Every structure is written in C-alpha cells, then in structure tokens.
Short mmCIF file of C-alpha atoms in Angstrom, two decimals:
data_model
loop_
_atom_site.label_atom_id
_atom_site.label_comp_id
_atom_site.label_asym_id
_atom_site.label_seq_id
_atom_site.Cartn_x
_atom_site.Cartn_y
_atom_site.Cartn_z
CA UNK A 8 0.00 0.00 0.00
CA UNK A 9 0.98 3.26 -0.48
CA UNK A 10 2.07 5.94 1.92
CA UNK A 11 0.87 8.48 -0.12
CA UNK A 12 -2.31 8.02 -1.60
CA UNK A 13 -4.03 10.44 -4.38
CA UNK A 14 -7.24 11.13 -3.80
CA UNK A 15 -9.41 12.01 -6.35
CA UNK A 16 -11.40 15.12 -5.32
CA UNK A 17 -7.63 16.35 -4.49
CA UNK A 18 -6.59 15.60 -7.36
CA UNK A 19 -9.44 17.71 -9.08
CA UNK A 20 -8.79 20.43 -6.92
CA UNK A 21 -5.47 20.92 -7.72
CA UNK A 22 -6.17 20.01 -11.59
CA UNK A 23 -8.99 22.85 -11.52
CA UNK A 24 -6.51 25.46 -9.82
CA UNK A 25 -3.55 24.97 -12.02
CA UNK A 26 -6.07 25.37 -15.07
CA UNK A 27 -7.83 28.28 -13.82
CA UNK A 28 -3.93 29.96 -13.09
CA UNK A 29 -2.97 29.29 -16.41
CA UNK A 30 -6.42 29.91 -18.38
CA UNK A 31 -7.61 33.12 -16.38
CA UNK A 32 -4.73 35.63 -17.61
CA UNK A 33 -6.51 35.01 -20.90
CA UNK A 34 -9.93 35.92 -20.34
CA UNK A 35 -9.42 39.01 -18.07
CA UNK A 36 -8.44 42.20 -19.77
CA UNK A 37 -5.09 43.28 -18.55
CA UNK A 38 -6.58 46.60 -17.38
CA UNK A 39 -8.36 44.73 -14.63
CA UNK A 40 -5.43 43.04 -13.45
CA UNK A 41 -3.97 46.47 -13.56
CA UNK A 42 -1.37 45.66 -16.23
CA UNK A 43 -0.07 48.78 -18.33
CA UNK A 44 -3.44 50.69 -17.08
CA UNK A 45 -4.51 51.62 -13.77
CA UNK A 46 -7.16 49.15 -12.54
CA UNK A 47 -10.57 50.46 -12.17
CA UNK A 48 -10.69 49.42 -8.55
CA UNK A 49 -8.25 51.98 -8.07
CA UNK A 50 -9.13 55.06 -10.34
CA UNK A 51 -11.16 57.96 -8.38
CA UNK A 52 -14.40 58.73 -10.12
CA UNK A 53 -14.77 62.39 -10.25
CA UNK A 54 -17.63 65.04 -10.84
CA UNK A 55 -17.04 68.34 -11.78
CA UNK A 56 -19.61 70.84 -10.37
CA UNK A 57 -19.32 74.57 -11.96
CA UNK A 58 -17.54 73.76 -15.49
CA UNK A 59 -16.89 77.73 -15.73
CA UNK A 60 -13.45 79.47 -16.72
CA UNK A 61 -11.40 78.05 -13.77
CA UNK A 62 -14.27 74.37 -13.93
CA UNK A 63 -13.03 73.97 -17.63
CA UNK A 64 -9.71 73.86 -17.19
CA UNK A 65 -10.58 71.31 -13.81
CA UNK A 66 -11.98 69.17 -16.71
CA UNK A 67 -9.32 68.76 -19.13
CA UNK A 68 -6.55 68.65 -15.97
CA UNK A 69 -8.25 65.88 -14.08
CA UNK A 70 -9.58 64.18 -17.16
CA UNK A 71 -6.41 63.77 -18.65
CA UNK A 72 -4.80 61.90 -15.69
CA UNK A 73 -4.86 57.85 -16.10
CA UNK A 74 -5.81 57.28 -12.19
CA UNK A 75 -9.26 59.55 -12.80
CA UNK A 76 -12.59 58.76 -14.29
CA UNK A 77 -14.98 61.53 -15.43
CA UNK A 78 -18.19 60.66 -14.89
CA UNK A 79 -20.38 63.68 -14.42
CA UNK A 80 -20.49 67.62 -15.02
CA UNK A 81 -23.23 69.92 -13.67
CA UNK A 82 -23.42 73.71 -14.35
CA UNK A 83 -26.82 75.84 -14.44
CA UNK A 84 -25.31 77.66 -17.75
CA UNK A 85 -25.56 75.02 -20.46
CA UNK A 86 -23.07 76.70 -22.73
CA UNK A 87 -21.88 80.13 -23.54
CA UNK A 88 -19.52 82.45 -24.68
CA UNK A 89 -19.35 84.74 -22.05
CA UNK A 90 -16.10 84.28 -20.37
CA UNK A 91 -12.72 85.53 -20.53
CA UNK A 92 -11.35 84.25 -23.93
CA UNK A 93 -15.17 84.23 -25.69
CA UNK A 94 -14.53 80.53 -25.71
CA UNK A 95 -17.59 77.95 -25.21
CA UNK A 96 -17.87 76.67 -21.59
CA UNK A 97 -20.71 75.25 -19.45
CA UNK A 98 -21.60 72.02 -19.13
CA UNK A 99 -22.56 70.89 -22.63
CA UNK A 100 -18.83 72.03 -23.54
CA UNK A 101 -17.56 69.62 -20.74
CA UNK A 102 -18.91 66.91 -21.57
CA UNK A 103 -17.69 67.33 -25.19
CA UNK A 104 -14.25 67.60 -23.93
CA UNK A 105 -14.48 64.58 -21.26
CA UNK A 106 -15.92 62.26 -24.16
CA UNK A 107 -13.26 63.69 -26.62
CA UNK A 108 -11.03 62.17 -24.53
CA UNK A 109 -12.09 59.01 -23.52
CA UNK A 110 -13.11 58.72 -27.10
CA UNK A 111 -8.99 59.46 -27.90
CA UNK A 112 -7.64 57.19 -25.36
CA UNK A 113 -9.58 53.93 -26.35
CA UNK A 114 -9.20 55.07 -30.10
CA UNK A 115 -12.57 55.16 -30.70
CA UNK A 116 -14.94 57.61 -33.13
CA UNK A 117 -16.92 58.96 -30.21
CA UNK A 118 -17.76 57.73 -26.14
CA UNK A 119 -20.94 58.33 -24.28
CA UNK A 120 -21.89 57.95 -21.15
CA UNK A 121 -20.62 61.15 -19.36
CA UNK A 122 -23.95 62.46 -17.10
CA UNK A 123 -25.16 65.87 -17.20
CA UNK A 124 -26.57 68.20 -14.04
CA UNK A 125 -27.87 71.63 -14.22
CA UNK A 126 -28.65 71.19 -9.95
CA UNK A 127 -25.92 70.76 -7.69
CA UNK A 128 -28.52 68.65 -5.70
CA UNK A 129 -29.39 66.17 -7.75
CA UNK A 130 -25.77 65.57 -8.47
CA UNK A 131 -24.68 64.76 -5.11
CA UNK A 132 -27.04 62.04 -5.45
CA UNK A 133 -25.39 60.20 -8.12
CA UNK A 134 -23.53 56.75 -6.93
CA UNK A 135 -20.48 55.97 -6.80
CA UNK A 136 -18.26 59.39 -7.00
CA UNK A 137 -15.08 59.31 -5.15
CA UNK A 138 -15.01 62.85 -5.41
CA UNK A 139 -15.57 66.15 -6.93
CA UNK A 140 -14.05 69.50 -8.10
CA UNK A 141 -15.84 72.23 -7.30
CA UNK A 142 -15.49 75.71 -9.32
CA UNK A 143 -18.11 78.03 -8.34
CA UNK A 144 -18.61 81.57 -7.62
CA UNK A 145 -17.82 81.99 -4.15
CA UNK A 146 -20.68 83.12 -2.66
CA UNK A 147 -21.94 78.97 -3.68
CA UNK A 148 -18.75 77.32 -2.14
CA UNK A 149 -19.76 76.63 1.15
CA UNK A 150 -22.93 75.63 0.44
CA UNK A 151 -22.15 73.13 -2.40
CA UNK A 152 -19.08 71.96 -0.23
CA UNK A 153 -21.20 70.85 2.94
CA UNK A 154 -23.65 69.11 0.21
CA UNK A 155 -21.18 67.11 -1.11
CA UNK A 156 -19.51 66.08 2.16
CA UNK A 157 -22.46 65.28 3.59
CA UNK A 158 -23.05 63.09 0.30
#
C-alpha cells in the first residue's frame, strides 16, 4: 500500500486550480489586473460641479490623468460664450471635452456615457463618485461643499 495516496477530489482540486492559473490571464483584460493601465478598482471617479473658466480647465486637468474617471459635469449655464477668452464653456462644452477624450484614449470615433446636471442637488445624489471638483462663484462654495460632504 501506499504511503501516499491520491485522492481524487484532491486531485481535481489541484487540476482545476492549475487550469484556472494558467487559463484566467486570458480571459481578463489586462486593465483589470492592472497591467499597463490603472485598474478600475483603483481610479477615483470624479464630478465636476461649476464647469466655468477656472471648472473647464478642472476638466481637461483631471480628465487627462490615467488614475481619474470623469463621470459627471453639472453647471446651471448650459453653454456660452461669455467668459474671458469668448470661448464655449458650461456644461454641454464639458462633456464634449471629457468624451473627446475618452473617445482618444480607447481610439474610438466617439464615447458616451458622461452624465449631465444643471442642480448641484441632484448631483450629489449620483452613486459611486469618489469625489468632486468644485469651481463656483464663491458666494456657492460653502454651500455646495457641505452638500457634497455630507453626500
């Protein structure tokens, strides 16, 4: 008799686990596993609140970083030019630039799926933000800012 025997639901354990080590790497995206991207476990998904002359720039800076997901923009001016360089800001403007670049990034024609806000209420109630950029007139700062911690 042997000394040691081999079971057979051990050996199907251990037959299952080496598959699954070697087969798994091959059905999960690298991204998740965090290779050569930053995991989406660990990206901090961001709102931008006020997507004015200082909120725009908030958008493209935070946007462009690899650790950051843009998920949501709320202004009460849905686009105009009246701002320091006549350019187009607002919140329709944001959201072109945030799917721009997503759109860029996974080399894609166009991305969806950024939200849109005109109240700073109904905002905060979206799941899942991490956190969010505020870039209001400051006379609205403190009042937004206790919303959103409180969120």
């Amino acid at each position: 008799m042997s000394r040691h025997p081999i079971h057979r639901r051990d050996f199907l354990k251990k037959t299952a686990a080496a598959a699954g080590a070697v087969v798994l790497p091959y059905y999960v995206p690298a991204s998740v596993r965090g290779q050569n991207r930053v995991s989406p476990s660990n990206k901090i998904v961001m709102g931008f609140i006020g997507t004015g002359n200082q909120g725009s720039g908030h958008v493209g800076g935070f946007t462009g970083m690899s650790d950051v997901q843009s998920i949501a923009v709320c202004d009460i001016n849905p686009e105009g030019t009246n701002y320091g360089n006549k350019d187009p800001r607002g919140r329709k403007p944001s959201i072109r630039t945030i799917e721009r670049m997503y759109a860029d990034q996974k080399g894609k024609s166009s991305y969806r799926g950024v939200k849109e806000f005109s109240d700073f209420r109904e905002f905060l109630q979206l799941d899942g933000l991490d956190a969010v950029c505020i870039a209001v007139p400051d006379h609205w700062h403190a009042l937004i800012a206790n919303a959103a911690a409180q969120a």
